[in-house]
Coordinates of N, CA, C and O in Angstrom, one line a residue:
H857 N -11.2 4.9 -31.0 CA -10.5 6.2 -30.4 C -11.2 7.2 -29.8 O -12.1 7.8 -30.7
V858 N -11.2 7.6 -28.6 CA -12.0 8.6 -27.9 C -10.9 9.7 -27.4 O -10.0 9.4 -26.7
K859 N -11.4 11.1 -27.8 CA -10.6 12.1 -27.3 C -11.6 12.8 -26.7 O -12.7 13.2 -27.1
V860 N -11.3 13.4 -25.6 CA -12.3 14.3 -24.6 C -11.3 15.5 -24.4 O -10.2 15.7 -24.0
S861 N -11.9 16.6 -24.7 CA -11.6 17.8 -24.5 C -12.6 18.9 -23.9 O -13.9 18.8 -24.4
G862 N -12.2 19.9 -23.4 CA -13.3 20.9 -22.8 C -14.0 20.5 -21.5 O -15.1 21.1 -21.2
K863 N -13.6 19.4 -21.0 CA -14.5 19.2 -19.8 C -13.8 20.2 -18.7 O -12.6 20.3 -18.5
S864 N -14.9 20.8 -18.0 CA -14.4 21.7 -17.0 C -14.3 21.1 -15.6 O -14.0 21.8 -14.7
S865 N -15.0 20.2 -15.4 CA -15.2 19.7 -14.1 C -14.2 18.3 -14.0 O -13.8 17.7 -14.6
V866 N -13.6 18.4 -12.6 CA -12.8 17.1 -12.3 C -13.7 16.0 -12.1 O -13.1 14.9 -12.3
F867 N -14.9 15.9 -11.4 CA -15.7 15.2 -11.4 C -17.0 14.9 -12.2 O -17.5 16.1 -12.8
C868 N -17.6 13.7 -12.6 CA -18.9 13.8 -13.1 C -19.7 13.8 -12.2 O -19.7 13.7 -11.2
E869 N -21.2 14.0 -12.8 CA -22.3 14.1 -11.9 C -22.6 12.6 -11.3 O -23.2 12.6 -10.2
Q870 N -22.2 11.5 -11.9 CA -22.7 10.1 -11.4 C -21.5 9.5 -10.8 O -20.4 9.6 -10.8
G871 N -21.8 8.3 -10.1 CA -21.1 7.6 -9.4 C -20.9 6.4 -9.9 O -21.6 5.9 -10.9
F872 N -19.9 5.3 -9.4 CA -19.8 4.1 -10.0 C -21.1 3.0 -10.0 O -21.2 2.2 -10.9
E873 N -22.0 3.4 -9.1 CA -23.3 2.8 -9.0 C -24.2 2.9 -10.1 O -25.0 2.0 -10.4
T874 N -23.8 3.8 -10.9 CA -24.8 3.9 -12.1 C -24.5 2.7 -13.2 O -25.4 2.7 -14.2
F875 N -23.5 2.0 -13.0 CA -23.2 0.9 -14.2 C -24.3 -0.3 -13.7 O -24.6 -0.9 -14.7
G876 N -24.8 -0.3 -12.5 CA -25.7 -1.4 -12.1 C -25.1 -2.6 -12.1 O -26.0 -3.8 -11.8
K877 N -23.9 -3.1 -12.5 CA -23.4 -4.4 -12.5 C -22.5 -4.4 -11.2 O -22.2 -5.7 -11.0
L878 N -21.8 -3.6 -10.8 CA -20.7 -3.8 -9.8 C -21.2 -4.3 -8.4 O -22.4 -3.7 -8.0
H879 N -20.5 -5.2 -8.1 CA -20.9 -5.9 -6.6 C -20.8 -4.7 -5.6 O -20.2 -4.0 -5.5
P880 N -22.0 -4.8 -4.8 CA -21.9 -4.0 -3.4 C -20.7 -3.8 -2.7 O -20.5 -2.9 -2.3
R881 N -19.8 -4.8 -2.5 CA -18.7 -4.9 -1.9 C -17.6 -4.1 -2.6 O -16.9 -3.0 -1.9
M882 N -17.6 -4.1 -4.0 CA -16.8 -3.1 -4.7 C -17.1 -1.5 -4.8 O -16.4 -0.5 -4.3
L883 N -18.5 -1.4 -4.7 CA -19.0 0.0 -4.5 C -18.7 0.7 -3.2 O -18.4 1.8 -3.1
D884 N -18.9 -0.4 -2.2 CA -18.4 0.0 -0.9 C -17.2 0.4 -0.6 O -16.6 1.5 0.0
C885 N -16.3 -0.4 -1.3 CA -14.8 -0.1 -1.2 C -14.5 1.0 -1.9 O -13.7 1.9 -1.3
L886 N -15.0 1.5 -3.2 CA -14.7 2.6 -3.6 C -15.0 3.7 -3.0 O -14.4 4.7 -2.7
K887 N -16.1 3.8 -2.2 CA -16.8 5.0 -1.5 C -16.0 5.0 -0.1 O -15.7 6.1 0.3
N888 N -15.6 4.1 0.4 CA -15.1 4.0 1.8 C -13.4 4.1 1.8 O -12.9 4.8 2.6
K889 N -12.8 3.3 0.9 CA -11.4 3.1 1.0 C -10.6 4.1 -0.2 O -9.6 4.5 0.1
F890 N -11.7 4.5 -1.1 CA -11.1 5.3 -2.1 C -11.7 6.9 -2.0 O -11.2 7.6 -2.8
K891 N -12.8 6.9 -1.3 CA -13.4 8.2 -1.2 C -13.9 8.6 -2.5 O -13.9 9.9 -2.8
A892 N -14.3 7.7 -3.4 CA -14.7 8.1 -4.9 C -16.3 7.8 -4.8 O -16.6 7.1 -5.0
R893 N -16.6 9.1 -4.5 CA -18.2 9.3 -4.5 C -18.6 9.5 -6.0 O -19.8 9.0 -6.4
K894 N -17.8 10.3 -6.7 CA -18.2 10.5 -8.1 C -17.1 10.1 -9.0 O -15.7 10.0 -8.8
M895 N -17.3 9.7 -10.3 CA -16.3 9.3 -11.1 C -15.6 10.6 -12.0 O -16.2 11.6 -11.9
T896 N -14.5 10.3 -12.1 CA -13.7 11.4 -13.0 C -14.1 11.2 -14.6 O -14.8 10.0 -15.0
P897 N -14.1 12.1 -15.4 CA -14.3 11.8 -17.0 C -13.7 10.7 -17.3 O -14.2 10.0 -18.5
V898 N -12.5 10.4 -17.1 CA -11.8 9.4 -17.6 C -12.6 7.8 -17.2 O -12.7 7.1 -18.1
Q899 N -12.7 8.0 -15.8 CA -13.4 6.8 -15.5 C -15.0 6.6 -16.1 O -15.3 5.5 -16.4
D900 N -15.7 7.8 -16.4 CA -17.0 7.7 -17.1 C -16.7 7.2 -18.4 O -17.8 6.7 -19.0
L901 N -15.8 7.7 -19.0 CA -15.6 6.9 -20.5 C -15.0 5.6 -20.4 O -15.6 4.8 -21.4
V902 N -13.9 5.1 -19.6 CA -13.4 3.9 -19.8 C -14.0 2.7 -19.2 O -14.1 1.8 -19.7
C903 N -14.7 3.1 -17.9 CA -15.3 1.8 -17.4 C -16.3 1.4 -17.9 O -16.3 0.0 -18.1
P904 N -17.6 1.9 -18.5 CA -18.2 1.2 -19.3 C -17.9 0.5 -20.3 O -18.3 -0.6 -20.9
Y905 N -17.0 1.1 -21.1 CA -16.2 0.3 -22.2 C -15.7 -1.0 -21.9 O -15.7 -1.8 -22.6
L906 N -15.0 -0.9 -20.9 CA -14.2 -1.9 -20.3 C -15.0 -3.0 -19.8 O -14.8 -4.4 -19.8
L907 N -16.2 -2.8 -19.1 CA -17.2 -3.5 -18.7 C -18.1 -4.2 -19.6 O -18.3 -5.4 -19.6
S908 N -17.9 -3.9 -20.8 CA -18.7 -4.5 -22.1 C -17.9 -4.9 -23.0 O -18.5 -5.5 -24.0
S909 N -16.5 -4.9 -22.9 CA -15.6 -5.3 -24.0 C -14.7 -6.1 -23.5 O -14.3 -5.8 -22.2
S910 N -14.0 -7.0 -24.3 CA -12.9 -7.6 -23.8 C -11.6 -7.0 -24.6 O -10.6 -7.7 -24.8
N911 N -11.9 -5.8 -25.4 CA -10.5 -5.3 -26.2 C -9.6 -4.6 -25.4 O -9.7 -4.3 -24.1
D912 N -8.4 -4.4 -25.9 CA -7.2 -3.8 -25.2 C -7.6 -2.3 -25.4 O -8.3 -1.9 -26.0
V913 N -7.0 -1.7 -24.2 CA -7.2 -0.1 -24.2 C -6.2 0.5 -23.8 O -5.1 -0.1 -23.1
V914 N -5.6 1.6 -24.4 CA -4.6 2.4 -23.9 C -5.4 3.7 -23.4 O -6.1 4.4 -24.0
I915 N -5.0 4.2 -22.2 CA -5.4 5.4 -21.4 C -4.3 6.3 -21.4 O -3.3 6.0 -20.6
R916 N -4.7 7.5 -21.9 CA -3.6 8.6 -21.9 C -4.3 9.7 -21.3 O -5.1 10.3 -22.1
A917 N -3.8 10.0 -20.1 CA -4.5 11.2 -19.3 C -3.7 11.7 -18.4 O -2.8 10.8 -18.0
P918 N -3.9 12.9 -18.0 CA -3.1 13.5 -17.0 C -3.0 12.8 -15.8 O -4.0 12.0 -15.4
T919 N -1.9 13.0 -14.9 CA -1.7 12.6 -13.6 C -3.0 12.9 -12.7 O -3.3 14.0 -12.5
G920 N -3.3 12.2 -11.8 CA -4.5 12.4 -11.0 C -6.0 12.2 -11.6 O -7.0 12.6 -10.9
S921 N -5.9 12.0 -12.8 CA -7.3 11.9 -13.6 C -8.3 10.4 -13.4 O -9.3 10.4 -13.7
G922 N -7.6 9.6 -12.7 CA -8.4 8.6 -12.3 C -8.0 7.4 -13.2 O -8.9 6.4 -13.3
K923 N -7.0 7.2 -13.8 CA -6.8 6.0 -14.8 C -6.6 4.6 -14.2 O -7.4 3.7 -14.6
T924 N -6.1 4.6 -12.7 CA -5.7 3.3 -12.2 C -7.1 2.8 -12.0 O -7.3 1.6 -12.2
L925 N -8.0 3.5 -11.5 CA -9.2 2.9 -10.9 C -10.4 2.6 -12.3 O -11.1 1.8 -12.5
A926 N -9.9 3.5 -13.3 CA -10.7 3.2 -14.5 C -10.5 1.8 -15.1 O -11.4 1.4 -15.8
Y927 N -9.2 1.4 -15.1 CA -9.1 0.1 -15.7 C -9.0 -1.2 -14.4 O -9.3 -2.3 -15.0
C928 N -8.6 -0.9 -13.4 CA -8.8 -1.8 -12.1 C -10.1 -2.3 -11.9 O -10.4 -3.4 -11.4
V929 N -10.9 -1.3 -11.7 CA -12.5 -1.6 -11.4 C -12.9 -2.5 -12.2 O -13.3 -3.7 -11.9
P930 N -13.1 -2.5 -13.7 CA -13.7 -3.4 -14.7 C -12.8 -4.7 -14.5 O -13.5 -5.9 -14.7
L931 N -11.5 -4.5 -14.4 CA -10.6 -5.8 -14.5 C -11.1 -6.5 -13.2 O -11.4 -7.8 -13.5
I932 N -11.3 -6.2 -12.1 CA -11.3 -6.9 -11.0 C -13.0 -7.5 -11.0 O -13.2 -8.5 -10.7
H933 N -13.9 -6.5 -11.6 CA -15.3 -7.0 -11.6 C -15.2 -8.2 -12.7 O -16.0 -9.3 -12.5
K934 N -14.6 -8.3 -13.8 CA -14.7 -9.3 -14.5 C -14.1 -10.6 -14.1 O -14.6 -11.8 -14.3
L935 N -13.0 -10.5 -13.4 CA -12.4 -11.7 -12.6 C -13.2 -12.3 -11.7 O -13.5 -13.4 -11.7
Q936 N -13.9 -11.6 -11.0 CA -14.9 -11.8 -10.0 C -16.0 -12.6 -10.8 O -16.6 -13.5 -9.9
A937 N -16.5 -12.0 -11.9 CA -17.6 -12.5 -12.4 C -17.3 -13.8 -13.1 O -18.0 -14.8 -13.4
K938 N -16.0 -14.1 -13.3 CA -15.5 -15.8 -13.9 C -15.4 -16.6 -12.7 O -14.9 -17.6 -12.8
G939 N -15.5 -16.2 -11.4 CA -15.4 -16.9 -10.3 C -14.1 -16.9 -9.4 O -13.7 -17.6 -8.7
F940 N -13.4 -15.7 -9.6 CA -12.0 -15.5 -9.0 C -12.5 -15.2 -7.6 O -12.9 -14.0 -7.2
N941 N -12.1 -15.9 -6.6 CA -12.2 -15.6 -5.2 C -11.2 -16.3 -4.5 O -11.2 -17.5 -4.5
P942 N -10.2 -15.5 -4.0 CA -9.1 -16.1 -3.6 C -9.4 -17.1 -2.2 O -8.8 -18.1 -1.9
A943 N -10.4 -16.8 -1.4 CA -10.7 -17.7 -0.3 C -11.4 -18.9 -0.8 O -11.5 -19.9 -0.1
H944 N -11.9 -18.7 -1.9 CA -13.0 -20.2 -2.3 C -13.0 -20.3 -3.8 O -13.1 -19.7 -4.6
L945 N -12.1 -21.4 -4.4 CA -12.0 -21.6 -5.9 C -12.6 -22.9 -6.2 O -12.3 -23.9 -5.6
D946 N -13.5 -22.8 -7.1 CA -14.2 -24.0 -7.6 C -13.6 -24.2 -8.9 O -12.7 -23.7 -9.5
E947 N -14.2 -25.7 -9.5 CA -13.4 -26.0 -10.7 C -13.6 -25.1 -12.0 O -12.9 -25.2 -12.7
N948 N -14.7 -24.2 -11.9 CA -14.8 -23.4 -13.1 C -14.2 -22.2 -12.9 O -14.4 -21.2 -13.8
A949 N -13.5 -21.8 -11.7 CA -13.0 -20.5 -11.4 C -11.6 -20.3 -12.1 O -11.0 -21.2 -12.5
V950 N -11.3 -19.2 -12.3 CA -10.0 -18.9 -12.6 C -8.8 -19.5 -12.0 O -8.9 -19.3 -10.7
Q951 N -7.9 -20.3 -12.6 CA -6.8 -21.1 -11.9 C -5.4 -20.3 -12.3 O -5.5 -19.9 -13.6
R952 N -4.5 -20.4 -11.6 CA -3.0 -20.2 -12.1 C -2.6 -20.9 -13.3 O -2.0 -20.4 -14.3
T953 N -3.1 -22.0 -13.5 CA -3.0 -22.9 -14.8 C -3.4 -22.4 -15.8 O -3.2 -22.8 -17.0
D954 N -4.6 -21.5 -15.7 CA -5.1 -21.0 -16.8 C -4.0 -20.0 -17.6 O -4.3 -19.4 -18.8
G955 N -3.2 -19.6 -17.0 CA -2.2 -18.7 -17.7 C -2.6 -17.3 -17.5 O -3.5 -17.0 -17.0
P956 N -1.8 -16.3 -18.2 CA -2.1 -14.6 -18.1 C -3.5 -14.6 -18.6 O -3.9 -15.0 -19.8
I957 N -4.1 -13.6 -17.7 CA -5.5 -13.2 -18.2 C -5.6 -11.7 -18.4 O -6.4 -11.3 -19.2
V958 N -4.9 -11.1 -17.6 CA -4.8 -9.6 -17.8 C -3.2 -9.2 -17.9 O -2.3 -9.7 -17.2
L959 N -2.8 -8.4 -18.7 CA -1.5 -7.6 -18.7 C -1.5 -6.1 -18.6 O -2.3 -5.5 -19.5
A960 N -1.0 -5.6 -17.6 CA -1.0 -4.3 -17.6 C 0.4 -3.8 -17.7 O 1.2 -3.9 -17.1
L961 N 0.7 -3.0 -18.7 CA 2.0 -2.4 -19.0 C 1.8 -1.0 -18.4 O 1.2 -0.3 -18.8
L962 N 2.9 -0.9 -17.6 CA 3.0 0.5 -16.9 C 4.4 0.9 -17.2 O 5.4 0.3 -16.9
P963 N 4.4 2.3 -17.4 CA 5.8 2.9 -17.8 C 6.8 2.9 -16.5 O 8.0 3.2 -16.9
T964 N 6.4 3.0 -15.4 CA 7.4 3.3 -14.3 C 7.2 2.1 -13.2 O 6.2 1.6 -13.0
R965 N 8.1 1.9 -12.4 CA 8.0 1.0 -11.3 C 7.1 1.6 -10.2 O 6.4 0.7 -9.5
E966 N 7.0 2.9 -9.9 CA 6.2 3.4 -9.1 C 4.7 3.2 -9.4 O 3.9 3.0 -8.6
L967 N 4.7 3.4 -10.8 CA 3.1 3.2 -11.2 C 2.7 1.6 -11.0 O 1.6 1.2 -10.7
A968 N 3.7 0.8 -11.4 CA 3.5 -0.5 -11.0 C 3.0 -0.7 -9.4 O 2.0 -1.4 -9.1
I969 N 3.9 -0.3 -8.6 CA 3.6 -0.3 -7.2 C 1.9 0.3 -6.9 O 1.3 -0.3 -6.0
Q970 N 1.9 1.4 -7.5 CA 0.4 2.1 -7.1 C -0.5 1.2 -7.6 O -1.5 0.9 -6.8
T971 N -0.3 0.5 -8.8 CA -1.5 -0.4 -9.3 C -1.7 -1.5 -8.5 O -3.0 -2.0 -8.0
Y972 N -0.4 -2.1 -7.9 CA -0.6 -3.2 -7.1 C -1.4 -2.9 -6.0 O -2.3 -3.5 -5.3
Q973 N -0.9 -1.8 -5.2 CA -1.8 -1.4 -4.0 C -3.2 -1.0 -4.3 O -4.0 -1.4 -3.3
V974 N -3.6 -0.4 -5.3 CA -5.0 -0.1 -5.7 C -5.8 -1.5 -5.9 O -6.8 -1.7 -5.3
V975 N -5.3 -2.5 -6.7 CA -5.8 -3.9 -6.7 C -5.8 -4.5 -5.4 O -6.9 -5.3 -5.2
E976 N -4.9 -4.4 -4.6 CA -5.0 -5.0 -3.2 C -6.0 -4.4 -2.5 O -6.7 -5.5 -1.9
K977 N -6.3 -3.2 -2.5 CA -7.6 -2.5 -1.8 C -8.6 -3.0 -2.1 O -9.6 -3.2 -1.4
L978 N -8.7 -3.2 -3.4 CA -10.1 -3.6 -4.2 C -10.3 -4.9 -3.8 O -11.6 -5.3 -3.8
L979 N -9.6 -5.7 -3.6 CA -9.5 -7.0 -3.3 C -10.0 -7.4 -2.1 O -10.1 -8.6 -1.6
Q980 N -9.6 -6.6 -0.9 CA -9.6 -6.8 0.5 C -11.5 -7.0 0.8 O -12.3 -6.4 0.2

């Protein structure tokens, strides 16, 4: 359980490239399509945790704090690392027959649509 309070800045000093693991296409997408030059405090805490863990996570933070990218970036990174590539699937890649790999519970239809749109952008 991590609780953050007293952060005075909306953005951290570092960007997503500080993880050193993210694919250059992902970094380019974050900078150009999302204009995410620096991470928010939520992203700075959640991304490293999700990149190094397979545990479940519940993120509770104010609107506009960067929650969607905080879990979508590590999720897509992990799927790509497992060989998920919609254009080319080999026998070791994630397949539909593998069953559910990710479950994102979102409280409203609007947030589900927003998350879908973010994932769609990250996969382009």
